[in-house]
Short mmCIF file of C-alpha atoms in Angstrom, two decimals:
data_model
loop_
_atom_site.label_atom_id
_atom_site.label_comp_id
_atom_site.label_asym_id
_atom_site.label_seq_id
_atom_site.Cartn_x
_atom_site.Cartn_y
_atom_site.Cartn_z
CA MET B 2 49.41 143.01 89.83
CA PHE B 3 48.81 141.99 93.45
CA ARG B 4 47.57 144.40 96.07
CA SER B 5 50.08 145.66 98.67
CA ASN B 6 49.38 145.99 102.39
CA LEU B 7 50.91 147.36 105.55
CA PHE B 8 52.75 144.14 106.30
CA ILE B 9 54.62 144.27 103.07
CA PHE B 10 55.59 147.89 103.64
CA ILE B 11 57.13 146.90 106.98
CA PHE B 12 58.65 143.81 105.41
CA ILE B 13 60.34 145.81 102.68
CA ILE B 14 61.71 148.49 104.96
CA MET B 15 63.26 145.85 107.18
CA PHE B 16 64.68 143.90 104.25
CA MET B 17 66.21 146.73 102.23
CA SER B 18 69.65 145.73 103.44
CA PHE B 19 69.38 142.17 102.19
CA LEU B 20 68.91 142.54 98.43
CA ASN B 21 72.20 140.83 97.76
CA ALA B 22 71.66 138.10 100.31
CA CYS B 23 68.46 136.83 101.93
CA GLY B 24 69.74 133.41 101.11
CA GLY B 25 71.48 134.11 97.79
CA GLY B 26 73.47 136.29 95.49
CA GLY B 27 71.69 139.35 94.13
CA GLY B 28 71.79 142.12 91.66
CA ASN B 29 71.32 145.85 91.56
CA GLU B 30 67.62 145.59 92.25
CA SER B 31 65.63 148.17 94.20
CA VAL B 32 62.75 147.39 96.51
CA THR B 33 59.12 148.15 95.86
CA THR B 34 55.95 146.67 97.28
CA SER B 35 55.34 142.96 97.63
CA PRO B 36 52.14 141.24 96.56
CA SER B 37 49.34 139.99 98.73
CA SER B 38 46.55 137.55 98.20
CA SER B 39 43.85 135.84 100.18
CA VAL B 40 44.82 133.26 102.78
CA PRO B 41 42.69 130.21 103.61
CA THR B 42 40.48 130.72 106.63
CA ALA B 43 41.11 129.07 109.97
CA THR B 44 38.67 128.83 112.85
CA SER B 45 41.09 127.71 115.57
CA CYS B 46 44.79 127.79 116.29
CA VAL B 47 45.76 125.43 113.53
CA ASN B 48 47.86 125.94 110.44
CA PRO B 49 45.93 128.48 108.32
CA HIS B 50 48.01 127.95 105.17
CA SER B 51 47.42 125.88 102.07
CA SER B 52 50.09 123.92 100.22
CA ASP B 53 48.05 123.83 97.01
CA TYR B 54 49.58 125.05 93.78
CA PRO B 55 48.55 125.05 90.10
CA ASP B 56 49.63 122.16 87.90
CA GLU B 57 51.68 124.43 85.65
CA TYR B 58 54.11 125.02 88.52
CA LEU B 59 55.48 121.51 87.91
CA GLY B 60 57.25 122.94 84.89
CA GLN B 61 58.59 121.78 81.57
CA PHE B 62 60.81 118.82 82.42
CA GLU B 63 60.18 115.29 83.58
CA LEU B 64 60.79 115.05 87.30
CA PRO B 65 63.96 113.10 88.10
CA SER B 66 64.10 109.78 89.92
CA PRO B 67 66.66 110.05 92.75
CA ARG B 68 69.59 107.71 92.20
CA GLY B 69 71.47 107.51 95.45
CA GLU B 70 71.84 108.11 99.17
CA LEU B 71 74.47 110.21 100.92
CA ALA B 72 77.24 108.43 102.77
CA SER B 73 76.28 107.86 106.38
CA HIS B 74 78.99 110.14 107.78
CA ILE B 75 77.64 113.19 105.92
CA VAL B 76 75.35 115.29 108.13
CA ARG B 77 72.03 116.11 106.47
CA GLY B 78 70.90 119.75 106.72
CA ILE B 79 68.23 122.21 105.64
CA SER B 80 68.25 125.86 106.72
CA PHE B 81 65.27 127.95 107.73
CA LYS B 82 64.27 130.79 105.45
CA ASP B 83 66.03 133.80 106.88
CA TYR B 84 63.17 135.65 108.49
CA SER B 85 60.62 135.10 111.23
CA PRO B 86 57.02 133.76 111.10
CA SER B 87 56.03 136.95 112.90
CA TRP B 88 56.09 138.77 109.56
CA ILE B 89 53.84 136.15 108.00
CA TYR B 90 51.42 136.59 110.90
CA GLU B 91 51.38 140.36 110.46
CA GLY B 92 50.48 139.83 106.81
CA LEU B 93 47.43 137.73 107.66
CA LEU B 94 44.23 139.69 108.03
CA PRO B 95 42.63 138.92 111.41
CA PRO B 96 39.86 136.65 110.01
CA TYR B 97 42.55 134.36 108.59
CA ARG B 98 44.45 133.98 111.86
CA GLY B 99 41.79 131.79 113.45
CA ASP B 100 42.14 131.76 117.21
CA CYS B 101 45.93 131.96 117.04
CA SER B 102 47.71 134.58 119.04
CA LYS B 103 50.94 135.81 117.50
CA ASP B 104 52.95 133.79 119.99
CA GLU B 105 50.98 130.61 119.29
CA TYR B 106 51.26 131.10 115.57
CA ILE B 107 55.04 131.63 115.62
CA LYS B 108 55.59 128.51 117.71
CA LEU B 109 53.25 126.49 115.50
CA MET B 110 55.09 127.50 112.35
CA TYR B 111 58.48 126.59 113.80
CA VAL B 112 57.30 123.22 115.14
CA GLU B 113 55.59 122.24 111.90
CA ALA B 114 58.65 123.22 109.89
CA LEU B 115 60.94 121.20 112.16
CA LYS B 116 58.68 118.15 111.99
CA ALA B 117 58.61 118.34 108.21
CA MET B 118 62.39 118.70 108.14
CA GLN B 119 62.75 115.63 110.37
CA ALA B 120 60.50 113.63 108.05
CA SER B 121 63.00 114.38 105.27
CA GLY B 122 65.92 113.09 107.31
CA VAL B 123 67.32 116.41 108.49
CA GLN B 124 69.90 116.31 111.27
CA ARG B 125 70.93 119.99 111.26
CA ALA B 126 69.22 123.31 110.60
CA TRP B 127 70.75 126.78 110.36
CA VAL B 128 68.94 129.74 111.92
CA TYR B 129 69.74 133.35 110.96
CA ASN B 130 69.19 136.47 113.03
CA PHE B 131 69.80 140.18 112.50
CA GLY B 132 68.82 143.66 113.62
CA ASP B 133 69.55 147.32 112.99
CA TRP B 134 72.67 148.81 114.53
CA ASN B 135 72.74 151.54 117.14
CA ASN B 136 75.77 153.38 115.77
CA ASN B 137 75.54 156.29 118.17
CA GLN B 138 78.20 154.52 120.20
CA GLU B 139 81.39 152.53 119.61
CA PRO B 140 81.25 149.67 119.05
CA TRP B 141 77.93 149.59 117.26
CA VAL B 142 75.42 147.30 118.95
CA VAL B 143 72.11 145.66 118.12
CA ARG B 144 69.80 146.03 121.07
CA LEU B 145 67.98 142.89 122.23
CA ALA B 146 64.66 144.59 121.52
CA ASP B 147 65.76 145.04 117.89
CA TYR B 148 66.58 141.38 117.19
CA HIS B 149 64.50 140.17 114.28
CA ILE B 150 63.93 136.85 116.07
CA PRO B 151 63.52 137.49 119.80
CA GLN B 152 65.71 135.31 121.98
CA LYS B 153 62.74 133.43 123.43
CA TYR B 154 61.96 132.05 119.98
CA VAL B 155 65.56 131.12 119.28
CA GLU B 156 65.45 129.17 122.54
CA TYR B 157 62.15 127.59 121.48
CA ILE B 158 63.62 126.49 118.15
CA VAL B 159 66.64 124.92 119.87
CA GLU B 160 64.43 123.15 122.41
CA GLN B 161 61.96 121.75 119.88
CA ALA B 162 64.70 120.80 117.42
CA GLY B 163 66.49 118.91 120.16
CA LEU B 164 63.37 116.87 120.85
CA LEU B 165 63.37 115.87 117.19
CA GLY B 166 67.08 115.05 117.04
CA ILE B 167 68.01 118.13 115.01
CA ASP B 168 71.03 120.27 115.87
CA ILE B 169 70.74 124.03 115.44
CA TYR B 170 73.55 126.09 113.91
CA PHE B 171 73.55 129.88 114.00
CA ALA B 172 74.62 132.67 111.66
CA TRP B 173 74.38 136.43 112.14
CA GLN B 174 73.33 138.58 109.20
CA PHE B 175 75.13 141.93 109.17
CA THR B 176 72.46 144.56 108.57
CA GLN B 177 73.44 147.58 106.49
CA THR B 178 71.20 149.98 108.38
CA ASN B 179 71.04 151.70 111.74
CA ILE B 180 68.06 152.16 114.06
CA ASN B 181 67.03 155.25 112.09
CA ARG B 182 66.89 153.18 108.87
CA GLN B 183 69.93 154.95 107.48
CA VAL B 184 72.40 152.92 105.43
CA ILE B 185 75.71 152.79 107.28
CA VAL B 186 77.44 150.13 105.17
CA GLU B 187 76.88 149.86 101.43
CA LEU B 188 76.86 146.46 99.77
CA GLY B 189 80.28 145.94 98.25
CA GLU B 190 81.59 149.16 99.77
CA GLN B 191 85.30 149.82 99.28
CA VAL B 192 85.94 150.44 102.94
CA THR B 193 88.56 152.63 104.52
CA MET B 194 90.60 151.39 107.44
CA ALA B 195 88.49 153.48 109.82
CA LYS B 196 85.26 152.02 108.42
CA LEU B 197 86.61 148.49 108.50
CA LYS B 198 87.60 148.95 112.13
CA SER B 199 84.08 150.09 113.03
CA ILE B 200 82.56 147.11 111.20
CA LEU B 201 84.86 144.57 112.80
CA ASP B 202 84.57 146.15 116.26
CA ALA B 203 80.80 145.81 115.97
CA HIS B 204 80.98 142.24 114.72
CA HIS B 205 83.53 141.25 117.35
CA ASN B 206 81.44 142.63 120.18
CA ASN B 207 78.25 141.10 118.76
CA MET B 208 79.78 137.65 118.22
CA LEU B 209 80.93 137.54 121.83
CA THR B 210 77.30 138.08 122.80
CA GLN B 211 76.04 135.50 120.31
CA ALA B 212 78.65 132.87 121.22
CA THR B 213 77.97 133.17 124.95
CA TYR B 214 74.23 132.92 124.34
CA ALA B 215 74.64 130.00 121.92
CA GLN B 216 76.61 128.11 124.57
CA GLU B 217 73.92 128.76 127.18
CA ILE B 218 71.01 127.47 125.10
CA GLY B 219 72.67 124.50 123.39
CA ILE B 220 73.34 125.70 119.83
CA LYS B 221 75.78 123.24 118.25
CA GLY B 222 77.57 125.40 115.68
CA ILE B 223 78.17 129.04 114.87
CA ALA B 224 79.47 131.00 111.89
CA ALA B 225 82.40 133.22 112.79
CA ASP B 226 81.82 135.55 109.86
CA TRP B 227 78.58 137.25 108.91
CA ASN B 228 75.92 136.40 106.36
CA ALA B 229 74.18 138.68 103.86
CA MET B 230 76.64 141.54 103.48
CA ASN B 231 79.92 141.97 101.64
CA ILE B 232 82.63 144.63 101.60
CA ASN B 233 85.57 145.35 99.31
CA LEU B 234 89.05 144.98 100.81
CA SER B 235 91.09 146.82 98.19
CA THR B 236 94.59 146.73 99.72
CA ASP B 237 96.85 144.17 101.39
CA GLN B 238 96.81 146.33 104.52
CA LEU B 239 93.02 146.05 104.75
CA LYS B 240 93.13 142.31 104.07
CA ASP B 241 95.74 141.77 106.74
CA TYR B 242 93.76 143.75 109.30
CA TYR B 243 90.61 141.83 108.36
CA ILE B 244 92.35 138.48 108.89
CA GLU B 245 94.03 139.53 112.15
CA ARG B 246 90.75 140.77 113.58
CA PHE B 247 88.87 137.64 112.55
CA ALA B 248 91.57 135.49 114.15
CA GLU B 249 90.89 137.39 117.38
CA ILE B 250 87.13 137.05 116.91
CA ILE B 251 87.42 133.29 116.41
CA ASP B 252 89.64 132.97 119.49
CA ASP B 253 87.06 134.81 121.58
CA ILE B 254 84.23 132.70 120.17
CA ARG B 255 86.24 129.59 121.03
CA ALA B 256 86.79 130.82 124.58
CA ASN B 257 83.02 131.11 125.08
CA PHE B 258 81.58 128.39 122.87
CA ASP B 259 82.26 124.64 122.76
CA GLY B 260 80.54 123.87 119.48
CA GLU B 261 81.68 123.86 115.85
CA ILE B 262 83.02 127.13 114.42
CA VAL B 263 82.38 127.63 110.71
CA TRP B 264 84.01 129.99 108.19
CA GLY B 265 82.45 131.11 104.90
CA GLN B 266 78.91 132.34 105.61
CA ILE B 267 79.88 135.59 103.91
CA GLY B 268 79.65 133.71 100.61
CA TYR B 269 83.31 133.04 99.85
CA VAL B 270 86.25 131.50 101.70
CA PHE B 271 89.08 133.89 102.49
CA ASN B 272 91.97 131.45 102.78
CA ASP B 273 94.60 132.25 105.38
CA GLU B 274 96.56 130.14 107.85
CA ARG B 275 95.43 132.36 110.73
CA ILE B 276 91.80 131.49 109.95
CA PHE B 277 92.10 127.89 108.74
CA SER B 278 94.08 126.90 111.83
CA ARG B 279 91.30 128.20 114.10
CA VAL B 280 88.00 127.04 112.54
CA ASP B 281 86.49 123.55 112.33
CA SER B 282 84.96 123.67 108.86
CA ILE B 283 84.37 125.89 105.84
CA LEU B 284 81.25 126.62 103.82
CA VAL B 285 81.45 126.06 100.06
CA ASN B 286 78.67 126.65 97.52
CA ALA B 287 77.87 123.70 95.29
CA MET B 288 77.89 126.09 92.36
CA ASN B 289 79.48 129.54 92.08
CA ALA B 290 76.88 132.31 92.46
CA GLY B 291 74.07 129.78 92.71
CA GLY B 292 74.62 128.53 89.19
CA SER B 293 74.45 131.84 87.32
CA THR B 294 76.43 132.42 84.08
CA GLN B 295 77.44 128.75 83.84
CA PHE B 296 74.77 127.58 81.41
CA THR B 297 74.00 128.42 77.80
CA GLN B 298 70.47 128.98 76.50
CA GLU B 299 70.59 125.58 74.83
CA GLU B 300 71.76 123.86 78.00
CA ASN B 301 69.05 125.57 80.02
CA ALA B 302 66.44 124.35 77.55
CA ASN B 303 67.67 120.77 77.90
CA LEU B 304 68.41 120.38 81.61
CA THR B 305 69.20 116.93 82.91
CA PRO B 306 70.67 115.69 86.20
CA GLU B 307 73.70 114.52 84.21
CA LEU B 308 74.36 118.04 82.90
CA ILE B 309 73.98 119.55 86.37
CA LYS B 310 76.30 116.89 87.76
CA GLU B 311 78.97 117.72 85.18
CA LYS B 312 78.71 121.46 85.85
CA THR B 313 78.82 120.92 89.62
CA LEU B 314 81.92 118.75 89.45
CA THR B 315 83.65 121.42 87.38
CA SER B 316 82.54 124.14 89.80
CA LEU B 317 83.84 122.19 92.82
CA GLU B 318 87.18 121.60 91.11
CA ASN B 319 87.46 125.31 90.32
CA MET B 320 86.61 126.26 93.89
CA ARG B 321 89.24 123.91 95.27
CA THR B 322 91.78 125.50 92.92
CA GLN B 323 90.74 128.93 94.14
CA ILE B 324 90.57 128.15 97.86
CA TYR B 325 93.84 126.24 97.99
CA CYS B 326 95.69 128.53 95.57
CA LEU B 327 96.49 125.88 92.97
CA ASP B 328 96.30 128.20 89.97
CA ILE B 329 99.81 129.50 89.31
CA HIS B 330 98.37 132.30 87.20
CA GLN B 331 96.18 133.61 90.05
CA PRO B 332 98.12 132.98 93.26
CA CYS B 333 96.47 133.58 96.62
CA TRP B 334 97.32 136.34 98.97
CA HIS B 335 100.48 135.62 100.99
CA GLY B 336 98.76 134.13 104.04
CA LYS B 337 97.40 131.06 102.25
CA SER B 338 96.84 127.81 104.13
CA ASP B 339 97.07 124.20 102.94
CA ILE B 340 95.05 122.87 105.88
CA GLU B 341 92.36 120.51 104.59
CA LEU B 342 89.18 121.41 106.42
CA PRO B 343 85.84 119.54 106.30
CA VAL B 344 83.33 121.28 104.06
CA ILE B 345 79.70 122.18 104.59
CA LEU B 346 78.33 122.11 101.05
CA ASN B 347 75.63 124.71 100.44
CA ILE B 348 73.00 123.78 97.85
CA GLN B 349 70.69 126.48 96.57
CA VAL B 350 68.50 126.03 93.50
CA GLN B 351 65.44 128.20 92.96
CA SER B 352 62.29 126.82 91.32
CA ARG B 353 62.43 129.24 88.42
CA GLU B 354 62.58 128.54 84.70
CA ASP B 355 65.70 130.68 84.14
CA PHE B 356 67.58 130.03 87.39
CA PHE B 357 70.56 128.40 85.69
CA LEU B 358 70.84 131.34 83.31
CA THR B 359 70.44 134.33 85.61
CA GLY B 360 71.11 132.98 89.10
CA TRP B 361 69.48 133.87 92.39
CA LYS B 362 66.69 136.45 92.58
CA GLU B 363 64.94 137.94 95.58
CA ASP B 364 62.09 135.68 96.72
CA GLY B 365 60.80 137.53 99.77
CA PHE B 366 59.37 140.69 98.19
CA CYS B 367 59.05 142.67 94.96
CA THR B 368 62.07 144.35 93.41
CA ASN B 369 62.41 146.74 90.47
CA ALA B 370 64.16 145.63 87.30
CA THR B 371 64.95 147.52 84.10
CA LEU B 372 63.81 145.60 81.05
CA GLU B 373 65.60 145.38 77.69
CA ASN B 374 63.34 148.09 76.26
CA GLY B 375 64.34 150.47 79.06
CA THR B 376 61.09 150.34 80.99
CA VAL B 377 61.06 149.52 84.70
CA ASP B 378 59.09 146.57 86.01
CA PRO B 379 58.13 147.42 89.62
CA CYS B 380 57.81 143.74 90.57
CA ILE B 381 59.97 141.56 88.38
CA GLN B 382 59.10 138.54 90.53
CA GLU B 383 55.61 138.49 89.01
CA SER B 384 57.10 137.90 85.56
CA PHE B 385 59.25 134.92 86.56
CA VAL B 386 58.04 131.53 85.36
CA THR B 387 57.69 129.04 88.21
CA ASP B 388 59.25 125.66 87.40
CA PHE B 389 59.50 123.06 90.13
CA SER B 390 61.15 120.60 87.72
CA VAL B 391 64.18 122.88 87.31
CA GLN B 392 64.79 122.83 91.05
CA ALA B 393 64.30 119.06 91.35
CA ILE B 394 66.66 118.34 88.45
CA GLY B 395 69.20 120.79 89.83
CA ILE B 396 69.27 119.26 93.29
CA GLU B 397 69.36 115.72 91.92
CA GLY B 398 72.33 116.58 89.71
CA ILE B 399 74.19 118.29 92.55
CA MET B 400 73.59 115.32 94.84
CA GLN B 401 74.95 112.96 92.17
CA ALA B 402 78.04 115.16 91.86
CA LEU B 403 78.46 115.16 95.62
CA ALA B 404 78.48 111.37 95.62
CA ASP B 405 81.26 111.28 93.00
CA GLN B 406 83.39 114.36 93.76
CA ASP B 407 86.88 114.19 95.22
CA SER B 408 87.61 117.92 95.51
CA PHE B 409 86.66 118.27 99.18
CA GLU B 410 86.06 116.28 102.32
CA ILE B 411 82.32 116.82 102.70
CA GLY B 412 81.24 116.77 106.32
CA SER B 413 77.68 117.98 105.82
CA VAL B 414 75.22 119.22 103.23
CA ASP B 415 72.86 122.15 103.66
CA ILE B 416 69.89 123.18 101.54
CA ASN B 417 70.73 126.84 102.05
CA THR B 418 67.91 129.05 103.39
CA GLY B 419 65.86 126.21 101.98
CA TYR B 420 62.76 125.97 104.15
CA TRP B 421 59.87 128.43 103.89
CA LEU B 422 58.26 129.16 107.24
CA SER B 423 54.77 128.13 106.17
CA ASP B 424 53.21 125.65 103.73
CA THR B 425 52.36 128.38 101.23
CA LEU B 426 53.49 127.77 97.65
CA THR B 427 51.81 130.61 95.78
CA PRO B 428 52.59 134.36 95.77
CA SER B 429 51.07 136.09 98.77
CA SER B 430 51.83 138.61 101.47
CA GLU B 431 54.60 136.19 102.50
CA GLY B 432 56.52 136.75 99.29
CA PHE B 433 57.22 134.33 96.46
CA PRO B 434 57.66 130.77 97.75
CA ASN B 435 56.80 129.54 94.26
CA ILE B 436 60.17 130.72 92.87
CA SER B 437 62.16 130.39 96.09
CA GLN B 438 65.14 128.17 96.85
CA SER B 439 62.87 126.67 99.52
CA VAL B 440 62.19 122.99 98.80
CA ARG B 441 59.27 122.78 101.20
CA GLY B 442 56.27 121.06 99.62
CA LYS B 443 57.91 120.87 96.19
CA PRO B 444 59.10 117.83 94.22
CA ALA B 445 62.67 118.80 95.18
CA GLU B 446 61.84 117.96 98.79
CA SER B 447 61.23 114.35 97.74
CA VAL B 448 64.62 114.34 96.01
CA VAL B 449 66.29 115.64 99.16
CA LYS B 450 64.45 113.12 101.32
CA TYR B 451 65.59 110.22 99.13
CA TRP B 452 69.24 111.30 99.27
CA TYR B 453 68.98 111.90 103.01
CA THR B 454 67.07 108.75 104.00
CA GLY B 455 66.98 106.32 101.06
CA ASN B 456 63.17 106.52 101.15
CA ASN B 457 60.60 108.21 98.95
#
C-alpha cells in the first residue's frame, strides 16, 4: 500500500464530484486516499518526471502494427487529462521540484504536453475546467477565484497551442458540490422541475461567461452541454424544458462565440430538432460505456484488432440507430431530428487487463470497492493489472473500424481525456497513469501517431 500525503487529501476532496466522469463512465465507488511514491530529483527548472516503467506493463499480447492512416479531412485530436498540473506540483515534495516555481512548473508541463501532442500529429485538443458553485444566490455561480484552471493558464494553453498549430476546444465540467463542499446535485439524480431550473439557470449563466471568454482568447470550439455529471429526466415535461432551455443556451452561445458548437459532452446525444438545428457537430463514443459489458471472458483473453474492429462497427451501428430513432421498437421522444451532423468520435481505452470486461475505472485517485467475498478494498486501483497491449490493440481496432464505418460522417477524432499532464507512467501522488486512458508515453501513442501522420 502506498503512503498518502496532503496533496492527495486535497486532490480527493476536490474530485469527489467526478467519480462517474473524470474522463469516463464510473461506478458506485467511494473515494479514499491516493498513493504516493518518490519522484526523480531535479536541480533546475526542468521536467522532474520520469517516463520509465517496468517491462511487465507491456502486457500479455503482441503489440499491433498500425495498418492505416485517417482520411485527410478528419481532424486529429487528443484531450488533456481533466485536471491541472498545479495538483501534480503540490504533490511533489520541495526537493523534487528543482528550481521550479509553481507558475514555471505549470507552464512547463503544458508546453511539453502540447509539443508531444504535436509530434503525434494532433490538430485539436480539448481542455476542461470546473469549480465549486456558490449556491447562496440565483443563479448559482462559480467565482473566478474558484476555477480549477485559472484563466491565465487557459490563455497560456491557447497561446502556446496556437504557436504549434493546435486548436483548443473547451468543455465545462458541472461540479456536484458548492463552495462549502456540500453535494448540491447527486449523480443521476431524478430532478424536480425546480431543481432542473436551478441547474439550467446556473449552466446558462456560466456558459455565457465561458463563451464570451472563449471568443476573446481564441478558443475554436465549445461544448454547449456539460461534462462529468448526469441527471435523470423522468417525465416528458422535464425533457421538454431541458431541450427548450438548451436551445436558448445554444442561441446565446452563438450570439457571443464564432467557433464550433458541440453537443454530447454529457456522454450521450439527446436527439431533438431544436438542438440538432442549432449545433455544428455531435460527440459520439466509439464504444458504448467505454467498451464495458460488450466482451466475454474468452474474447477478453484473446483480444485482436480485428475483434475490436468488429465490436466497434456494431457499436457505431447501434448508436446510429439510437440517435436517429431507427428502432421501431424503441422510438425516440417526439422531438427527434433527422439532421445529419458531423461527428466527433471519442476514443477511450484504458491500459488495464480487464478494461473490455469492466469498462472505465477512476485513474486519478484511490476508490473503495467491495470484493466478491464482501470485504472492502480501500484502493482498488492498486489491484488492477496494467496492460499497455490492451490499450494499443483497442485503439488500433477502433481506428480500423473508423476507416471502414459508414454509420456517421466523422469530422474529427479525439482520444478522450487522453493525455496525462506529466511523463509519469507509474503510480504516484499524481494518481494512476499506468492504468489510465492516457496514451502518453505508451505503445498506444505510437498507434495514434501512425494513424494521425502515417509515420512511426
